[in-house]
């Protein structure tokens, strides 16, 4: 059966970043001297999204859904297989390495693990100052002064400037990583699971810091997380990914109060409720099986092998991502009208 046309881009006119039909396939090859392509890992498979200037988009999904790959394509750690990534009017997907330098100053990334992302051989001052030296934002004295200011800005003592990363806790290291990311005064930051590796008690502090910096500097964030409960606090708009595609995208209320995709409902049902009585009564939706391999993506709706609402049509026809409410609440499901009952009763 025919596959529907690509989903329309859920875009806004004032977007700082606009991703259109992004595809990132990693080839699988065989042979050492003569390499033969025998397949591909379809990490991202036609994703469109946009982020208005000064706002945050939350990108949520299980490990292996392709959300981090999107972030890495935007900063051009990967060159996408196809599609466009417009930063203002410049298509990041087509820029050559020599043209990327200017963009890299304006687009920065914060990684999940502050233990791995900071080189232990460099002092904190060197780590924060490095992007400023690369982009030649001042002389040595000016950069040192700015490094001290940045330490203060992220809540650390500027006297720490000559210490090494191993002398800091996880939360402090993530503050250092944030100071490094904002050192070139970027417009856009991709935060890839920035609080997942931290103690629960520290997470709120880092999120508050990121929100304060957003207000002060007018930053735009792509906030990547596997945890819908974290994204709720930072993102007014949220996209839910599954196996390389966006399954649902809406404002916060739409996702949490009226989800229109069974996968979103299952993610929401996994969030613990801090009230033992309510927690005991509510219906959990346990998905069957594991996430399918991105090498062999299921036909039709790629969620059909685990979906509690699946019907025969689901394995044959891929549902397009369409605005179900006319108010920017997009979902890719043939049976969105049955999702409310699923959320209420916990069964199909
Ligand atoms: Fe489930 Fe079918 Fe909707 Fe896919 S299209 S999410 S399989 S009901």
XYZ file of C-alpha atoms and ligand atoms in Angstrom:
356
model
C 0.000 0.000 0.000
C 1.179 3.526 -0.808
C 3.051 5.423 1.853
C 1.528 8.879 2.472
C 3.446 11.994 1.515
C 5.913 13.445 3.995
C 4.299 15.126 6.963
C 3.912 18.884 6.797
C 6.491 20.788 8.805
C 4.971 21.988 12.095
C 6.641 25.358 11.704
C 6.312 28.884 12.979
C 7.129 32.009 11.025
C 9.509 33.482 13.622
C 11.691 30.373 13.851
C 15.383 30.689 14.723
C 15.822 27.039 13.732
C 13.717 25.196 11.167
C 14.390 21.544 10.457
C 12.730 20.149 7.340
C 12.435 16.470 6.518
C 15.761 15.615 8.165
C 17.110 12.131 7.436
C 20.203 10.581 9.023
C 20.959 7.036 7.959
C 24.237 5.411 9.004
C 25.344 2.893 6.365
C 26.234 -0.652 7.393
C 29.031 -2.022 5.264
C 30.700 -5.382 4.781
C 34.252 -6.110 3.688
C 37.595 -4.531 4.550
C 39.266 -3.614 1.271
C 36.177 -3.468 -0.915
C 33.299 -2.284 1.193
C 29.769 -3.210 0.212
C 26.750 -1.474 1.679
C 24.371 -4.062 3.145
C 21.916 -1.846 4.990
C 21.522 1.271 7.107
C 20.684 2.317 10.637
C 17.759 4.676 10.151
C 18.459 6.879 13.166
C 16.402 9.860 11.935
C 13.816 9.274 9.266
C 12.154 12.476 8.089
C 11.855 14.879 11.014
C 10.473 18.415 10.711
C 10.328 20.893 13.570
C 10.918 24.545 14.317
C 11.902 26.583 17.353
C 11.024 30.271 17.711
C 13.758 32.608 18.931
C 14.071 32.736 22.710
C 11.972 29.608 23.297
C 12.576 25.986 24.249
C 11.471 22.867 22.407
C 11.594 19.648 24.421
C 12.498 16.548 22.428
C 11.532 13.353 24.235
C 11.860 9.661 23.492
C 13.402 6.383 24.595
C 17.073 5.688 24.207
C 17.606 4.877 20.504
C 14.734 7.051 19.252
C 17.104 9.352 17.349
C 16.717 12.501 19.433
C 20.434 12.936 20.175
C 21.252 12.279 16.523
C 19.102 15.284 15.571
C 21.118 17.450 17.980
C 24.378 16.170 16.555
C 23.201 16.848 12.999
C 22.288 20.443 13.906
C 25.787 21.141 15.267
C 27.094 19.218 12.265
C 28.926 16.536 14.196
C 27.106 14.443 11.569
C 26.378 15.434 7.995
C 22.740 14.514 7.385
C 21.788 12.070 4.651
C 19.162 14.526 3.385
C 16.871 17.327 4.520
C 17.395 20.912 5.604
C 18.274 22.661 8.872
C 17.722 26.390 8.487
C 19.405 28.499 11.151
C 17.898 31.888 10.400
C 18.182 31.641 6.605
C 21.326 29.543 6.380
C 20.962 25.828 5.674
C 23.350 24.102 8.084
C 22.927 20.830 6.189
C 24.731 22.119 3.119
C 27.518 24.193 4.695
C 31.085 23.041 4.069
C 33.477 22.639 7.013
C 35.149 25.977 6.260
C 31.775 27.752 6.471
C 30.780 26.155 9.761
C 33.098 28.154 11.995
C 30.857 31.228 12.212
C 27.792 29.113 12.913
C 29.570 27.094 15.606
C 30.074 30.277 17.615
C 26.308 30.810 17.625
C 25.192 27.190 18.080
C 26.573 25.318 21.085
C 25.908 21.987 22.746
C 25.765 20.768 26.343
C 26.317 17.031 26.721
C 24.789 14.560 29.130
C 27.819 13.403 31.026
C 29.872 16.217 32.569
C 32.480 13.610 33.605
C 33.162 12.685 29.982
C 32.612 16.032 28.264
C 35.322 17.946 30.188
C 38.910 16.982 29.390
C 40.502 16.083 32.780
C 43.939 17.361 31.686
C 42.804 20.968 31.322
C 42.012 23.462 34.048
C 38.506 24.810 34.329
C 39.749 28.152 33.029
C 41.264 26.557 29.915
C 38.106 24.555 29.231
C 35.846 27.586 29.429
C 38.261 29.844 27.533
C 38.996 27.423 24.666
C 35.966 28.370 22.486
C 36.794 32.069 23.003
C 40.369 31.507 21.785
C 39.116 29.496 18.799
C 36.688 32.244 17.824
C 39.144 35.014 18.753
C 36.729 36.950 20.927
C 39.459 38.945 22.720
C 43.060 39.010 23.885
C 44.442 36.775 26.661
C 43.715 39.235 29.482
C 40.157 39.933 28.287
C 39.407 36.228 27.920
C 40.677 35.470 31.431
C 38.486 38.236 32.835
C 35.492 36.938 30.907
C 36.180 33.386 32.112
C 36.036 34.609 35.724
C 32.782 36.437 34.963
C 31.332 33.290 33.411
C 32.201 31.240 36.499
C 30.308 33.766 38.608
C 27.421 33.745 36.165
C 26.945 29.962 36.496
C 27.180 30.094 40.286
C 30.811 29.065 40.819
C 33.593 30.905 42.616
C 35.927 32.614 40.095
C 38.873 31.483 42.231
C 38.191 27.949 40.908
C 39.608 29.015 37.549
C 42.893 27.108 37.940
C 41.407 23.910 39.348
C 40.832 20.665 37.429
C 37.478 18.990 36.633
C 38.087 16.048 39.011
C 37.962 18.496 41.937
C 34.262 19.197 41.280
C 30.952 17.408 41.857
C 28.681 16.376 38.953
C 26.482 19.448 39.343
C 29.490 21.782 39.443
C 30.925 20.119 36.354
C 27.689 20.653 34.503
C 27.858 24.331 35.506
C 31.371 24.432 34.003
C 30.046 22.803 30.800
C 27.296 25.440 30.661
C 29.843 28.248 31.176
C 31.856 26.825 28.273
C 28.744 26.619 26.086
C 27.749 30.253 26.701
C 31.309 31.622 26.464
C 30.885 32.617 22.799
C 27.510 34.260 23.494
C 25.553 31.805 21.343
C 21.932 32.227 20.217
C 21.059 28.563 20.283
C 21.977 25.724 22.640
C 21.283 22.035 22.230
C 21.102 20.506 25.693
C 21.407 16.728 25.301
C 20.075 15.134 28.505
C 21.789 17.866 30.574
C 20.479 16.648 33.933
C 20.119 12.884 33.404
C 23.506 12.032 34.919
C 22.942 14.221 37.995
C 21.455 13.507 41.414
C 17.763 14.345 41.632
C 18.539 17.034 44.231
C 20.871 18.836 41.802
C 18.660 18.640 38.704
C 16.367 21.511 39.691
C 19.374 23.764 40.316
C 20.773 23.153 36.822
C 17.353 23.613 35.207
C 16.855 26.865 37.124
C 20.298 28.032 35.983
C 19.481 27.260 32.338
C 16.180 29.120 32.598
C 17.836 32.149 34.207
C 20.462 32.251 31.459
C 17.733 31.969 28.833
C 16.013 35.052 30.250
C 19.261 37.031 30.611
C 20.768 36.133 27.233
C 17.670 35.478 25.104
C 18.833 31.911 24.439
C 16.896 29.395 22.367
C 17.072 25.763 23.544
C 16.526 22.336 22.079
C 16.173 20.359 25.310
C 16.642 16.630 24.711
C 15.519 14.176 27.371
C 14.116 10.687 27.833
C 12.059 11.944 30.774
C 8.734 13.714 30.174
C 8.598 14.838 33.818
C 11.829 16.868 33.367
C 10.813 18.386 30.044
C 7.524 19.566 31.535
C 9.382 22.149 33.636
C 11.460 23.637 30.832
C 9.583 23.382 27.549
C 6.393 25.161 26.541
C 6.361 22.970 23.411
C 7.248 19.290 23.292
C 7.931 16.758 20.518
C 7.763 13.019 21.206
C 10.024 10.798 19.070
C 9.882 7.089 18.377
C 12.313 5.154 16.202
C 13.507 8.120 14.170
C 10.205 9.958 13.706
C 8.117 12.493 15.575
C 4.942 10.849 16.797
C 3.376 13.874 18.480
C 4.197 17.543 18.876
C 2.175 20.074 20.814
C 2.274 22.689 23.530
C 2.755 21.512 27.107
C -0.954 21.330 27.922
C -1.723 19.273 24.838
C 0.920 16.676 25.643
C 0.134 16.340 29.356
C -3.628 16.974 29.439
C -4.810 15.598 26.091
C -2.207 13.311 24.475
C -3.261 12.104 21.017
C -0.736 9.322 20.497
C -0.627 5.986 22.372
C 3.156 6.218 22.722
C 2.875 9.549 24.546
C 0.248 8.013 26.826
C 2.593 5.149 27.670
C 5.441 7.560 28.479
C 3.141 9.635 30.687
C 1.922 6.551 32.511
C 5.518 5.749 33.501
C 5.931 9.024 35.429
C 5.550 8.330 39.163
C 2.919 10.433 40.965
C 4.097 11.662 44.397
C 0.798 10.675 46.024
C 0.643 7.007 47.089
C -3.174 6.843 46.907
C -3.397 8.246 43.356
C -0.326 6.268 42.275
C -1.917 3.014 43.474
C -5.170 3.629 41.601
C -3.893 4.779 38.259
C -3.576 2.565 35.210
C -0.102 1.838 33.895
C 0.418 1.109 30.212
C 3.226 -1.388 29.822
C 4.412 -1.595 26.226
C 5.069 -5.087 24.938
C 8.520 -5.963 23.630
C 11.555 -3.796 23.082
C 12.186 -0.892 20.758
C 12.552 -2.474 17.275
C 15.906 -2.216 15.531
C 16.356 0.960 13.462
C 17.907 -1.327 10.824
C 14.575 -3.114 10.303
C 11.940 -0.479 10.919
C 8.404 -1.966 11.075
C 6.163 -1.278 8.076
C 3.258 1.172 8.224
C 3.125 2.828 11.630
C 6.487 2.001 13.167
C 4.874 1.820 16.609
C 2.403 -0.925 15.607
C 4.465 -3.808 17.036
C 4.000 -2.395 20.558
C 0.852 -0.316 20.313
C -2.136 -1.333 22.470
C -4.511 0.255 19.899
C -3.012 -1.318 16.757
C -5.386 -2.465 13.985
C -4.579 -4.250 10.686
C -4.320 -0.946 8.787
C -1.536 0.200 11.130
C 0.992 -2.288 9.763
C 0.182 -1.280 6.169
C -0.290 2.481 6.038
C 2.030 4.936 7.709
C -0.038 7.619 9.473
C 1.049 11.165 8.546
C 1.867 13.704 11.231
C -1.156 16.025 11.030
C -2.640 18.823 13.095
C -5.501 17.031 14.846
C -7.004 20.038 16.587
C -6.327 22.864 14.140
C -4.332 24.534 16.905
C -0.884 23.097 16.363
C -1.379 19.738 18.092
C 0.182 17.271 15.647
C -0.004 13.491 15.995
C 0.816 10.565 13.708
C -1.876 8.012 14.506
C -4.870 6.549 12.608
C -6.845 6.248 15.824
C -6.140 9.390 17.807
C -9.820 9.525 18.757
C -9.344 6.365 20.863
C -6.321 7.625 22.773
C -8.295 9.495 25.429
C -10.053 6.252 26.447
C -6.698 4.460 26.543
C -5.283 7.124 28.859
C -8.340 6.890 31.136
C -8.765 3.132 31.373
C -5.234 1.911 30.657
C -6.474 -0.548 28.022
C -7.684 -0.578 24.414
Fe -1.064 2.609 17.271
Fe -2.103 2.366 14.834
Fe -1.972 4.744 15.993
Fe 0.245 3.527 15.142
S -1.443 4.253 13.880
S -0.032 4.556 17.063
S -0.224 1.406 15.610
S -3.194 2.999 16.667
